[in-house]
PDB file of C-alpha atoms in Angstrom:
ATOM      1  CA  UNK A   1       2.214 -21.384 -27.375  1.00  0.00           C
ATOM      2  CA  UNK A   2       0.670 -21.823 -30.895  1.00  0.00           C
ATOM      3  CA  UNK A   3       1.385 -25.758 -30.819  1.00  0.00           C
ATOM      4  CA  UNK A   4      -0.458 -25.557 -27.773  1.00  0.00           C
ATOM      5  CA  UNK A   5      -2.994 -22.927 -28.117  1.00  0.00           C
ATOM      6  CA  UNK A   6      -5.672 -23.682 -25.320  1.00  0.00           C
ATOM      7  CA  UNK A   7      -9.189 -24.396 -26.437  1.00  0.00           C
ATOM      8  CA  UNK A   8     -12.842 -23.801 -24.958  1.00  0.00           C
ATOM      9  CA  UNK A   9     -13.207 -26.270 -22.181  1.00  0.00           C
ATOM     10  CA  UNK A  10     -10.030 -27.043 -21.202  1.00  0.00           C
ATOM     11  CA  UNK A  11      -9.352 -27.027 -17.433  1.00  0.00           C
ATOM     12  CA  UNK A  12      -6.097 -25.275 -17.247  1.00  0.00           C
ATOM     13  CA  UNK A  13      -5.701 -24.349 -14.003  1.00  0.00           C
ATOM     14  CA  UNK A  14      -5.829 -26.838 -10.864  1.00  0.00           C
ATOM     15  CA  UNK A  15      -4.064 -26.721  -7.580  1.00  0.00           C
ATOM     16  CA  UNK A  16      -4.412 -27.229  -4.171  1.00  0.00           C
ATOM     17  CA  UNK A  17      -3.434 -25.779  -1.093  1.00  0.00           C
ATOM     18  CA  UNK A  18      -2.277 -26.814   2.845  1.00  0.00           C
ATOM     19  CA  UNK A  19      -4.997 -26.035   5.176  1.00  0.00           C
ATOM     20  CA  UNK A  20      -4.943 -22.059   6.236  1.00  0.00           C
ATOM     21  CA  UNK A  21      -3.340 -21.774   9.402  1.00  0.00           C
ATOM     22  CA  UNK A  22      -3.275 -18.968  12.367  1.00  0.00           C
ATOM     23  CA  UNK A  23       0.382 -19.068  11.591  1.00  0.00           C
ATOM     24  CA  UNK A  24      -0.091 -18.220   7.863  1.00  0.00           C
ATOM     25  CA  UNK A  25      -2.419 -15.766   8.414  1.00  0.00           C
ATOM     26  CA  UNK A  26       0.309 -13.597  10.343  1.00  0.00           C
ATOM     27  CA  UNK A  27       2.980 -14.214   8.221  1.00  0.00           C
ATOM     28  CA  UNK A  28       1.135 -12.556   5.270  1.00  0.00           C
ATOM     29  CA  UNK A  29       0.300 -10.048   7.503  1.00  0.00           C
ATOM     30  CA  UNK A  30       3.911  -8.737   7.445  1.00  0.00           C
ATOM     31  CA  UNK A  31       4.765 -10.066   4.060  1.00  0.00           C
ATOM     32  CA  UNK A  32       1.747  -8.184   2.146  1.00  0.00           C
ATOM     33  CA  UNK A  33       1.924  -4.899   4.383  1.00  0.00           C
ATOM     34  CA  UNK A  34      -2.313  -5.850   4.793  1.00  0.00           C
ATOM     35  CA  UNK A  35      -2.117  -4.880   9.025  1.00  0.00           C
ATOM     36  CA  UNK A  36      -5.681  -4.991   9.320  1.00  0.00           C
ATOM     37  CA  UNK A  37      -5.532  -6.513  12.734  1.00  0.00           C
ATOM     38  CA  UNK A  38      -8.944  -8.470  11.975  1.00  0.00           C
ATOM     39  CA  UNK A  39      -7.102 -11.003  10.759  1.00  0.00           C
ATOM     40  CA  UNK A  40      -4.691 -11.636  13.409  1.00  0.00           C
ATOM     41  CA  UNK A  41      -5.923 -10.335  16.279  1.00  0.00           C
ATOM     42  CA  UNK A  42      -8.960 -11.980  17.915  1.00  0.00           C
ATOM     43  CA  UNK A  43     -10.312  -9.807  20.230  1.00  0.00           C
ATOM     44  CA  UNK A  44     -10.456  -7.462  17.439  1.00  0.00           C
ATOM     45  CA  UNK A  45     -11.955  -9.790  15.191  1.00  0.00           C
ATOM     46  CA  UNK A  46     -14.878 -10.326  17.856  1.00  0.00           C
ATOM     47  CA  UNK A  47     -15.055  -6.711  18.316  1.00  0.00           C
ATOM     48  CA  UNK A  48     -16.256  -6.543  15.192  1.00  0.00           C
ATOM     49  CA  UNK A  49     -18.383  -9.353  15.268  1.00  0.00           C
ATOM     50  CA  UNK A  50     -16.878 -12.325  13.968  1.00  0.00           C
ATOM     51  CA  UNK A  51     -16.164 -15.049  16.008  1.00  0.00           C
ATOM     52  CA  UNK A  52     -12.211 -15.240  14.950  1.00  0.00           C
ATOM     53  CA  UNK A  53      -9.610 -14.168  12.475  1.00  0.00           C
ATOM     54  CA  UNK A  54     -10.305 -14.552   8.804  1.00  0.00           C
ATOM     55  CA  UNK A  55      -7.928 -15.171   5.913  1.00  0.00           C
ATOM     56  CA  UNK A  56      -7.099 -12.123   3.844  1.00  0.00           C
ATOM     57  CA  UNK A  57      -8.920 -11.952   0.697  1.00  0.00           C
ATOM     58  CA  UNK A  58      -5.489 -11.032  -1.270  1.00  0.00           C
ATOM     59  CA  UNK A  59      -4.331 -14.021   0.499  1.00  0.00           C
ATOM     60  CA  UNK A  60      -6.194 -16.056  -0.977  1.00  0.00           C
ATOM     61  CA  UNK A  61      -6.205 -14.133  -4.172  1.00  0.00           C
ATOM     62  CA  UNK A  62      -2.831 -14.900  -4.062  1.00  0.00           C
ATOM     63  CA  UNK A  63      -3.147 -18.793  -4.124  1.00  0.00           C
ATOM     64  CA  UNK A  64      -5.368 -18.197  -7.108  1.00  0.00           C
ATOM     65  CA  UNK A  65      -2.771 -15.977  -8.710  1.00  0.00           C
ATOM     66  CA  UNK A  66      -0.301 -18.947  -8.094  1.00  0.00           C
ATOM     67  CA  UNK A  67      -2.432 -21.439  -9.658  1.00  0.00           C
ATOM     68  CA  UNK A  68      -2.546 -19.458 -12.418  1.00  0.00           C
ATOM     69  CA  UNK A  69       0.898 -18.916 -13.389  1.00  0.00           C
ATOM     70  CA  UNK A  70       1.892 -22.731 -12.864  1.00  0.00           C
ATOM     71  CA  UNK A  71      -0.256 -22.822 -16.009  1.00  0.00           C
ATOM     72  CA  UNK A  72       0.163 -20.053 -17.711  1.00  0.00           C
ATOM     73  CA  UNK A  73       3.507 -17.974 -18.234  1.00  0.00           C
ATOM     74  CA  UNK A  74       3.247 -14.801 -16.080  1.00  0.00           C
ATOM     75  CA  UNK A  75       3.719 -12.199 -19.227  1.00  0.00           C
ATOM     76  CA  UNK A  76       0.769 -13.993 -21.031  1.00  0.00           C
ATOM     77  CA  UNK A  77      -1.455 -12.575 -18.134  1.00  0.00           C
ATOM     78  CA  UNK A  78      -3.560  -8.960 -19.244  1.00  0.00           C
ATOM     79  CA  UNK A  79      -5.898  -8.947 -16.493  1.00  0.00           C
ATOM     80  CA  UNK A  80      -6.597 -10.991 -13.395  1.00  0.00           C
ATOM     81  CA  UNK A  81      -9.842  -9.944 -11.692  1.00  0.00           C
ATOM     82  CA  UNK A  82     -11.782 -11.692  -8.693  1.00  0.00           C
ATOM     83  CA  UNK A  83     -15.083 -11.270  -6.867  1.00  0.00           C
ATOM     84  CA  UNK A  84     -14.882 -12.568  -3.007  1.00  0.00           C
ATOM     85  CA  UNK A  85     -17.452 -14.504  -2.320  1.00  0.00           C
ATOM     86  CA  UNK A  86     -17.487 -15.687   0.939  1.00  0.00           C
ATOM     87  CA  UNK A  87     -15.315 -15.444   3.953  1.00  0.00           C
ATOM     88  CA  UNK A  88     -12.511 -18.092   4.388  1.00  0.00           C
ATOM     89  CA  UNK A  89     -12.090 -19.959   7.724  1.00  0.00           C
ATOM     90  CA  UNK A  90      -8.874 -20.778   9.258  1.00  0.00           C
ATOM     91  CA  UNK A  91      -8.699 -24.246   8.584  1.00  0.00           C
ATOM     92  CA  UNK A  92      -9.657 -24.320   5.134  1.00  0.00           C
ATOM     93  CA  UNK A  93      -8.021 -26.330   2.261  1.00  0.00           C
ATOM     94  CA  UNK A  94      -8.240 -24.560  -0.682  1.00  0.00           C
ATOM     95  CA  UNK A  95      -8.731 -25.937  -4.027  1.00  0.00           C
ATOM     96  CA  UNK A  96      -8.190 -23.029  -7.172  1.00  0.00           C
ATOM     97  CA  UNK A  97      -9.458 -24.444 -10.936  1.00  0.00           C
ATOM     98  CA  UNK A  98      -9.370 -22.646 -14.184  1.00  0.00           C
ATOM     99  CA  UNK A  99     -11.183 -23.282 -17.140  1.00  0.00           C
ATOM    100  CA  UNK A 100     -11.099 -21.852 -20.751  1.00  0.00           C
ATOM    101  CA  UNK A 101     -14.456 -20.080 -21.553  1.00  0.00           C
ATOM    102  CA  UNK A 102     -13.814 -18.146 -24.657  1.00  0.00           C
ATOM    103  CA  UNK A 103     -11.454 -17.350 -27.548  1.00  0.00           C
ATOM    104  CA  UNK A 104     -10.965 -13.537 -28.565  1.00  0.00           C
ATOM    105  CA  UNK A 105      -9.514 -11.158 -30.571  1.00  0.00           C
ATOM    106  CA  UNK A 106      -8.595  -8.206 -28.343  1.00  0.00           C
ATOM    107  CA  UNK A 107      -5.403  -5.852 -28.664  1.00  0.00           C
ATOM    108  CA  UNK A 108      -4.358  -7.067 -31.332  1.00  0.00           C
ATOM    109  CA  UNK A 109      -3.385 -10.437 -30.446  1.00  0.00           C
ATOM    110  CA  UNK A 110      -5.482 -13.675 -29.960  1.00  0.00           C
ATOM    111  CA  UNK A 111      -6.953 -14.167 -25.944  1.00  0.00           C
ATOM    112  CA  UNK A 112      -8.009 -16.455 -23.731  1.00  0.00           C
ATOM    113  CA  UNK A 113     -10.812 -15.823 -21.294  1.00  0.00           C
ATOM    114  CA  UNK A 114      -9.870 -18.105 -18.069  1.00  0.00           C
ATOM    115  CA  UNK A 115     -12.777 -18.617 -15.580  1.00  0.00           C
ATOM    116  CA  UNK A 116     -11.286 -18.984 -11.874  1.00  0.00           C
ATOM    117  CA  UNK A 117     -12.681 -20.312  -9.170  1.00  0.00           C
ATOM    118  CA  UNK A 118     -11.098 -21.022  -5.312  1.00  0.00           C
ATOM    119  CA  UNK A 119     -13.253 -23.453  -3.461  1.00  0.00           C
ATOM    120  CA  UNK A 120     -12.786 -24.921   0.453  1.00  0.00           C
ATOM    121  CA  UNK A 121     -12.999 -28.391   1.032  1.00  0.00           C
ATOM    122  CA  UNK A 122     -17.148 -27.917   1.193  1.00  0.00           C
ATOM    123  CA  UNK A 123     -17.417 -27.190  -2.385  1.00  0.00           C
ATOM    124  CA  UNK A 124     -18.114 -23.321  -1.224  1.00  0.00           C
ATOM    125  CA  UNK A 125     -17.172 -21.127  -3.933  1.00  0.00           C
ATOM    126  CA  UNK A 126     -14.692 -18.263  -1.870  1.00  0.00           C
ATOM    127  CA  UNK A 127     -13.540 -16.587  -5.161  1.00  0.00           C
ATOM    128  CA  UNK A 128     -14.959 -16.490  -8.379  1.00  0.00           C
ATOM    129  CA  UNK A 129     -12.702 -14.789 -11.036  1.00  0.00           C
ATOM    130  CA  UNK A 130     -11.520 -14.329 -14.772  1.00  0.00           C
ATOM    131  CA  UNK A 131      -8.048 -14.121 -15.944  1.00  0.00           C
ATOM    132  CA  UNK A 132      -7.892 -12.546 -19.715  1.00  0.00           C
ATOM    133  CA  UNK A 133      -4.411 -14.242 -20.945  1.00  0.00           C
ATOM    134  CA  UNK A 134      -2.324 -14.078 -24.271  1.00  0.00           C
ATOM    135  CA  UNK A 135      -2.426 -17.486 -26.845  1.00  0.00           C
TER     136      UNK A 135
ATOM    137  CA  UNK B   1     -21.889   7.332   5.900  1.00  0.00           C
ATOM    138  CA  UNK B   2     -19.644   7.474   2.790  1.00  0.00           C
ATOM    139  CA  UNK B   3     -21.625   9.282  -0.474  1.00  0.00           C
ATOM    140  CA  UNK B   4     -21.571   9.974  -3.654  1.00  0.00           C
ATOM    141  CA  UNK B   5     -19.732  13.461  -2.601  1.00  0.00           C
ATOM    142  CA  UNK B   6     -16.560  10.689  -2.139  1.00  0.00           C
ATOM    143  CA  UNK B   7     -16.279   9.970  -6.031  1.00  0.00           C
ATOM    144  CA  UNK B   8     -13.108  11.577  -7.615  1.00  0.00           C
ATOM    145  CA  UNK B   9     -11.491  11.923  -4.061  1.00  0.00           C
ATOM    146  CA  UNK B  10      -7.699  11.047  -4.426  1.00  0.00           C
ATOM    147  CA  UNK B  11      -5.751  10.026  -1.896  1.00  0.00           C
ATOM    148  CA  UNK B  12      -1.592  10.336  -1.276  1.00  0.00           C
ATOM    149  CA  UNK B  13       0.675   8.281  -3.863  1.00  0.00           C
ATOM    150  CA  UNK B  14       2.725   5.952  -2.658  1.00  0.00           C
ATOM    151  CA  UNK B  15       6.153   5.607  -3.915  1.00  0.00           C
ATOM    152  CA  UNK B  16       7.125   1.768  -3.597  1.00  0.00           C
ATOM    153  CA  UNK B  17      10.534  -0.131  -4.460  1.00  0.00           C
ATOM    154  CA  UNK B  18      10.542  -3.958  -5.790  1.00  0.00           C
ATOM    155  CA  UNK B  19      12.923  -5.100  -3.200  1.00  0.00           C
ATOM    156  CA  UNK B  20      14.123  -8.871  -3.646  1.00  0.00           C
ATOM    157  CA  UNK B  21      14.376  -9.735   0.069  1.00  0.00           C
ATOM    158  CA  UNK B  22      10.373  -8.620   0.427  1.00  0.00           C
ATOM    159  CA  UNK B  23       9.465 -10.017  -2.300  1.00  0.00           C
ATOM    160  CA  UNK B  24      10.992 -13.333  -1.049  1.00  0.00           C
ATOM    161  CA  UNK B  25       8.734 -12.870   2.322  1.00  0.00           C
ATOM    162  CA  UNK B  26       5.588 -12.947   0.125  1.00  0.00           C
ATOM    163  CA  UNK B  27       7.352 -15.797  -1.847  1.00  0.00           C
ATOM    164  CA  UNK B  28       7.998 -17.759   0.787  1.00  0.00           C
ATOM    165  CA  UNK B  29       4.605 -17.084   2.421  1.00  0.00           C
ATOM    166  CA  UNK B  30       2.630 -17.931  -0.018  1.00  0.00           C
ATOM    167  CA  UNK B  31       4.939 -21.343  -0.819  1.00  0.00           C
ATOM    168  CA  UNK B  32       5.647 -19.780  -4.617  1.00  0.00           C
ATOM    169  CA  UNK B  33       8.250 -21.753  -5.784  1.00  0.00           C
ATOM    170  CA  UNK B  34       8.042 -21.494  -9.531  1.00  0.00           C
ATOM    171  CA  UNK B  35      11.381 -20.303 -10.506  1.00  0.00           C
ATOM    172  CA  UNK B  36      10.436 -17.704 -12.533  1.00  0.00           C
ATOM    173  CA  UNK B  37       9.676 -15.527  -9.342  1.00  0.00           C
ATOM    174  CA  UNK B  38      13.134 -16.577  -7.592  1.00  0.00           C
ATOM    175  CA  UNK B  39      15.800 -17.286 -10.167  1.00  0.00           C
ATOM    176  CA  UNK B  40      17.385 -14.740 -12.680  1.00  0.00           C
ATOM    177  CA  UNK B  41      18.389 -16.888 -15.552  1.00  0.00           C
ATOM    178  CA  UNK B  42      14.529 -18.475 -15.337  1.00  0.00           C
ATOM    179  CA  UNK B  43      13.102 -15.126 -15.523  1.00  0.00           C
ATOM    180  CA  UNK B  44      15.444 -13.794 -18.205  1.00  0.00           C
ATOM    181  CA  UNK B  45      14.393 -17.225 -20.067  1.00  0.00           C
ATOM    182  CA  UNK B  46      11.030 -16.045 -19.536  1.00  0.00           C
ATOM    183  CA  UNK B  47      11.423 -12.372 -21.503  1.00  0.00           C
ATOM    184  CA  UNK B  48      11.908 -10.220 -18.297  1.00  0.00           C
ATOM    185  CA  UNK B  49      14.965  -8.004 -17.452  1.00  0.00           C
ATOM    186  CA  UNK B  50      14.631  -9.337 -13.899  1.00  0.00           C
ATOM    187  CA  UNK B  51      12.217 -11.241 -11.475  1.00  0.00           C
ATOM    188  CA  UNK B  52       8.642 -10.361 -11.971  1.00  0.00           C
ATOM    189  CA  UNK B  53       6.581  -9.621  -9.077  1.00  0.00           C
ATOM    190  CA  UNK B  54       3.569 -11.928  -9.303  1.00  0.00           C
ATOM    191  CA  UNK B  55       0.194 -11.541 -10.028  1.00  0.00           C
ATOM    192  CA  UNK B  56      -1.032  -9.881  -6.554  1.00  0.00           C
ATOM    193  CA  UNK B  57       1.796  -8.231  -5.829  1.00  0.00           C
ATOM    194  CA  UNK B  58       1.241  -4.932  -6.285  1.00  0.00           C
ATOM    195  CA  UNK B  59      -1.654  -4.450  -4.116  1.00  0.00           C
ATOM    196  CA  UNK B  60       0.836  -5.480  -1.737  1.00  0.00           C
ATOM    197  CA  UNK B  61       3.228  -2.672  -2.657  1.00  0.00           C
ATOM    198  CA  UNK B  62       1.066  -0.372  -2.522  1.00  0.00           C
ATOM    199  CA  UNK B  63       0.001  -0.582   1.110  1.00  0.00           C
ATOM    200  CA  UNK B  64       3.295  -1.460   2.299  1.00  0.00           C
ATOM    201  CA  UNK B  65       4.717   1.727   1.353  1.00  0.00           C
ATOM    202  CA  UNK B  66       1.686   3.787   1.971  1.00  0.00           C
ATOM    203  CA  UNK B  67       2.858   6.733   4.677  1.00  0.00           C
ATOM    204  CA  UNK B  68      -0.532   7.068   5.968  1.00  0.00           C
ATOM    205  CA  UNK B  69      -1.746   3.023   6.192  1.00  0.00           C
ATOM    206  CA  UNK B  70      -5.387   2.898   5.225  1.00  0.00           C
ATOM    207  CA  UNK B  71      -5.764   6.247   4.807  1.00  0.00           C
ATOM    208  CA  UNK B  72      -8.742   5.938   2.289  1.00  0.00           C
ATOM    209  CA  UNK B  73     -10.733   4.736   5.812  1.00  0.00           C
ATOM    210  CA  UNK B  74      -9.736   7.526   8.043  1.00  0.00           C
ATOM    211  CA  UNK B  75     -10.024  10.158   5.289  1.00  0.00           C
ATOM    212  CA  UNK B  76     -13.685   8.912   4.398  1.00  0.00           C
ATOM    213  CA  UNK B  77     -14.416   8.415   8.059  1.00  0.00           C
ATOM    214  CA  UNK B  78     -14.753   4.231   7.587  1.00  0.00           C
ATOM    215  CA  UNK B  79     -14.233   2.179  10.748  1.00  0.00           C
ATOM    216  CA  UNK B  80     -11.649  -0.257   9.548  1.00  0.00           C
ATOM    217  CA  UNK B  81     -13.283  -3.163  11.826  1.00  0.00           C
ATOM    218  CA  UNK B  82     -16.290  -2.422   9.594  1.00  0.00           C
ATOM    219  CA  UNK B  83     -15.020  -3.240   6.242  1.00  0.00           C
ATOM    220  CA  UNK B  84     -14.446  -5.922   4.072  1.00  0.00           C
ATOM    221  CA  UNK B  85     -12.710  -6.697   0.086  1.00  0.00           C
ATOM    222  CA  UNK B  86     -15.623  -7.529  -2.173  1.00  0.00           C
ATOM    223  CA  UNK B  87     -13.845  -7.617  -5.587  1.00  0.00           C
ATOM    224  CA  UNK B  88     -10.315  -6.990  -6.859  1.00  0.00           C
ATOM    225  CA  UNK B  89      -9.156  -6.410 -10.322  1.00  0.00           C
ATOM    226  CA  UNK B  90      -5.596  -6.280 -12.340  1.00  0.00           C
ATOM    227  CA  UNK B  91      -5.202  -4.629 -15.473  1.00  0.00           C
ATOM    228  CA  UNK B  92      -1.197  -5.139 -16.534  1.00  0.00           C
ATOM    229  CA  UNK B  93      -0.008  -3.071 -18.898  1.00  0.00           C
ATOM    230  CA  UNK B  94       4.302  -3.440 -18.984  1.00  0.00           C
ATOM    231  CA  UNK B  95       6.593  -5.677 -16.966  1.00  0.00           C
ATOM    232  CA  UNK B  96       6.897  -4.849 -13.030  1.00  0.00           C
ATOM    233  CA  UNK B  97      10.198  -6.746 -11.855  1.00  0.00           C
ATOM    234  CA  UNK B  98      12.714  -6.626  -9.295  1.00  0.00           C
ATOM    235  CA  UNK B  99      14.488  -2.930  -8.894  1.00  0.00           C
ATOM    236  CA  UNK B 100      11.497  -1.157 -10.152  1.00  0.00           C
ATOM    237  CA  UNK B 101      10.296   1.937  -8.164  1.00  0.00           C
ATOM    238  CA  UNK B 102       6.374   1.983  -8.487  1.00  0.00           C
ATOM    239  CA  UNK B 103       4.132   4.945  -8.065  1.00  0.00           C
ATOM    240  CA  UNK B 104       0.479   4.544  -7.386  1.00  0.00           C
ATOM    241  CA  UNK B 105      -2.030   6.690  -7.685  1.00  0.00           C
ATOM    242  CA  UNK B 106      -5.059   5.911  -5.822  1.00  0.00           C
ATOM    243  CA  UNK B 107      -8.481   7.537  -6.163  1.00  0.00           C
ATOM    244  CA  UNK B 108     -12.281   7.093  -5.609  1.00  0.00           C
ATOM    245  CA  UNK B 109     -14.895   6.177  -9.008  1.00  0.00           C
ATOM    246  CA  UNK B 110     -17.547   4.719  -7.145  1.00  0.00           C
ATOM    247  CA  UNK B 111     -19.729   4.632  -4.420  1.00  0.00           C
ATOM    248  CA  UNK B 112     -22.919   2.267  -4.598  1.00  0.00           C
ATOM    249  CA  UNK B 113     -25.685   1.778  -1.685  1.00  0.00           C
ATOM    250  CA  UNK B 114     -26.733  -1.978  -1.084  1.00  0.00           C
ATOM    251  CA  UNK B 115     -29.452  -3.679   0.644  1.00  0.00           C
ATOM    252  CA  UNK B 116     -31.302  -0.723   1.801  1.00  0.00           C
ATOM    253  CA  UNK B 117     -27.766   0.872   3.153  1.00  0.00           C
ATOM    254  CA  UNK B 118     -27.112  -2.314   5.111  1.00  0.00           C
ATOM    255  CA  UNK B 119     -24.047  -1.571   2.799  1.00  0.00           C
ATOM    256  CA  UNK B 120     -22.214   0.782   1.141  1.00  0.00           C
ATOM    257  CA  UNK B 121     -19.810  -0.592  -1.931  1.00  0.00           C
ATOM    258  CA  UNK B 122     -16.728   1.820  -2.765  1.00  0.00           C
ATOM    259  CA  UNK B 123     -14.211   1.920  -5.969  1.00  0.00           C
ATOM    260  CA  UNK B 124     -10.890   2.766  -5.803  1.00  0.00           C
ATOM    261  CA  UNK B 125      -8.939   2.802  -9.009  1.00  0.00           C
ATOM    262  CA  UNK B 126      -4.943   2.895  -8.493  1.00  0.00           C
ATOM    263  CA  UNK B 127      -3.107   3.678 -11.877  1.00  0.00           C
ATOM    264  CA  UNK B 128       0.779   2.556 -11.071  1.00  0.00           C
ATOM    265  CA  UNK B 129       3.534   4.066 -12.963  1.00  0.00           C
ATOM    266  CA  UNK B 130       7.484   3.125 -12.868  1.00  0.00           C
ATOM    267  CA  UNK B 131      10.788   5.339 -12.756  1.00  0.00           C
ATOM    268  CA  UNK B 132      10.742   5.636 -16.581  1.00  0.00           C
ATOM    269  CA  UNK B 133       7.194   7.000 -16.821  1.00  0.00           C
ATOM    270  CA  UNK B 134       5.586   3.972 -17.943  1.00  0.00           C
ATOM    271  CA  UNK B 135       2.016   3.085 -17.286  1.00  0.00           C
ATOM    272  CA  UNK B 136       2.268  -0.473 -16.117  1.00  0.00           C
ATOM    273  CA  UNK B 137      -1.026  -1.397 -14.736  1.00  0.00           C
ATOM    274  CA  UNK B 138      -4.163  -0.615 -13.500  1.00  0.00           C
ATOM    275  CA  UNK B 139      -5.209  -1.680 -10.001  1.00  0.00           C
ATOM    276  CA  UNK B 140      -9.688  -1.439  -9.064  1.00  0.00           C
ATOM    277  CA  UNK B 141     -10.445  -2.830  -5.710  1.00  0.00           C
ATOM    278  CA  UNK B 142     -14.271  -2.534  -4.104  1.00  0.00           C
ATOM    279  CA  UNK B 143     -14.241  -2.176  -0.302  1.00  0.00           C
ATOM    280  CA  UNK B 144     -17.157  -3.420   1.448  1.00  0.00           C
ATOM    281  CA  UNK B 145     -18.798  -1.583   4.277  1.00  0.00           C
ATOM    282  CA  UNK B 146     -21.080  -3.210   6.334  1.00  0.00           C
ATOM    283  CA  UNK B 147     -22.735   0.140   7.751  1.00  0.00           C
ATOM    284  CA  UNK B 148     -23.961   0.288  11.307  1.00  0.00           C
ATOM    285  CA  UNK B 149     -27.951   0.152  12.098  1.00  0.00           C
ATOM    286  CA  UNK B 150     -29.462   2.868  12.956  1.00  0.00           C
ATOM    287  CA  UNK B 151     -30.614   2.870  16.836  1.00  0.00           C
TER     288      UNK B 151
END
């Protein structure tokens, strides 16, 4: 990657994502082994206060985590961390960015500090994250 | 409510196997369709012995196999309706791929009071292992509970 070592500022990371669908949400369901019936299950979901299902966090961790290694080649990756935000509607069209923020020395290689973010279609931030990666 | 008297709790390990046609299901689910996930010869291209699992993945592992699902709720006495994932973090250490038999280790390092005990904030730290003994990565997820008012 040295002809193309990434530099401070440069917006590595960008992808979008279909709208999140009722569908989707059940399908991850079984697919991550996350059963939490909150986010399948109405009447649960209202149970506990909400007025529907939600998306999974990890689900849309894992869009993030896709955006990610489009860019970046997955054995480059040393950390991948992520704060949630906000809730994510059903309905929602996700947008995931990356950007360099700093250069470092760590482990005895040369690093990359990669700030994430996953936005909706409002501009709300859902996830805001960091990805260390290799250079 | 969940206290301090929590931190240093550990809970069951959970054995897990990297199984391709699971692994597909998450794939497929997610629409992944960068090669190196799917295809052999791209992943081998990429340095791994197999398919890796991607980024998330092992969170994923690690509740599918779990024999008691959830069981950091019931044994900490956490209404799962009442809960919510405030922050995730992956710390990779060695190559997870396809064939791989995981073992994670799950257990309690903190346990924070917010907003007056509107809410209570728990770690759990999960350090994963494979079948040759090799630390591969280090898994720290904070659960959210939103605590009920007292009547």
């Amino acid at each position: 990657m040295s002809a193309t070592s990434p530099a401070v500022g440069d917006r590595l990371v960008h992808k979008e994502f279909p709208p999140i669908t009722r569908h989707r949400l059940a399908l991850y369901c079984g697919a991550s082994g996350d059963h939490n019936p909150i986010h399948v299950d109405i009447d649960f979901a209202k149970q506990a206060g909400f007025p529907d299902v939600f998306t999974h966090g990890m689900l849309v961790m894992g869009y993030l985590g896709q955006a990610l290694t489009d860019a970046v080649a997955p054995s480059r990756i040393r950390s991948f961390s992520t704060r949630f935000a906000a809730i994510t509607q059903l309905g929602a069209r996700l947008t995931c960015e990356g950007m360099v923020t700093e250069l470092i020395e760590q482990g005895g290689e040369m690093r990359a500090k990669i700030a994430l973010t996953t936005k909706d279609q409002n501009g709300e931030v859902k996830l805001a994250g960091e990805a260390v990666i290799a250079v | 409510m969940v206290d301090q008297t929590a931190v240093g709790r550990e809970f069951t390990s959970v054995t897990a196997r990297v199984e391709p046609g699971r692994l597909r299901f998450f794939l497929d689910t997610l629409g992944e369709a960068n090669p190196v996930y799917r295809d052999e010869t791209a992943a081998r291209a990429a340095g791994f012995s197999a398919a890796p699992v991607p980024p998330t993945y092992l969170f994923c592992l690690e509740m599918m196999d779990a024999t008691v699902p959830f069981e950091f709720l019931t044994a900490l006495d956490i209404d799962l309706g009442r809960v919510l994932h405030g922050e995730q973090r992956f710390d990779y250490r060695a190559p997870v791929v396809v064939g791989d038999v995981l073992t994670f280790k799950p257990r309690v390092t903190g346990v924070t009071d917010k907003k007056g005990g509107a809410m209570t904030l728990i770690v759990i730290e999960t350090e994963v292992t494979n079948h040759a003994g090799v630390h591969v990565a280090d898994l720290s997820r904070t659960v959210v509970v939103r605590n009920a008012r007292p009547s």
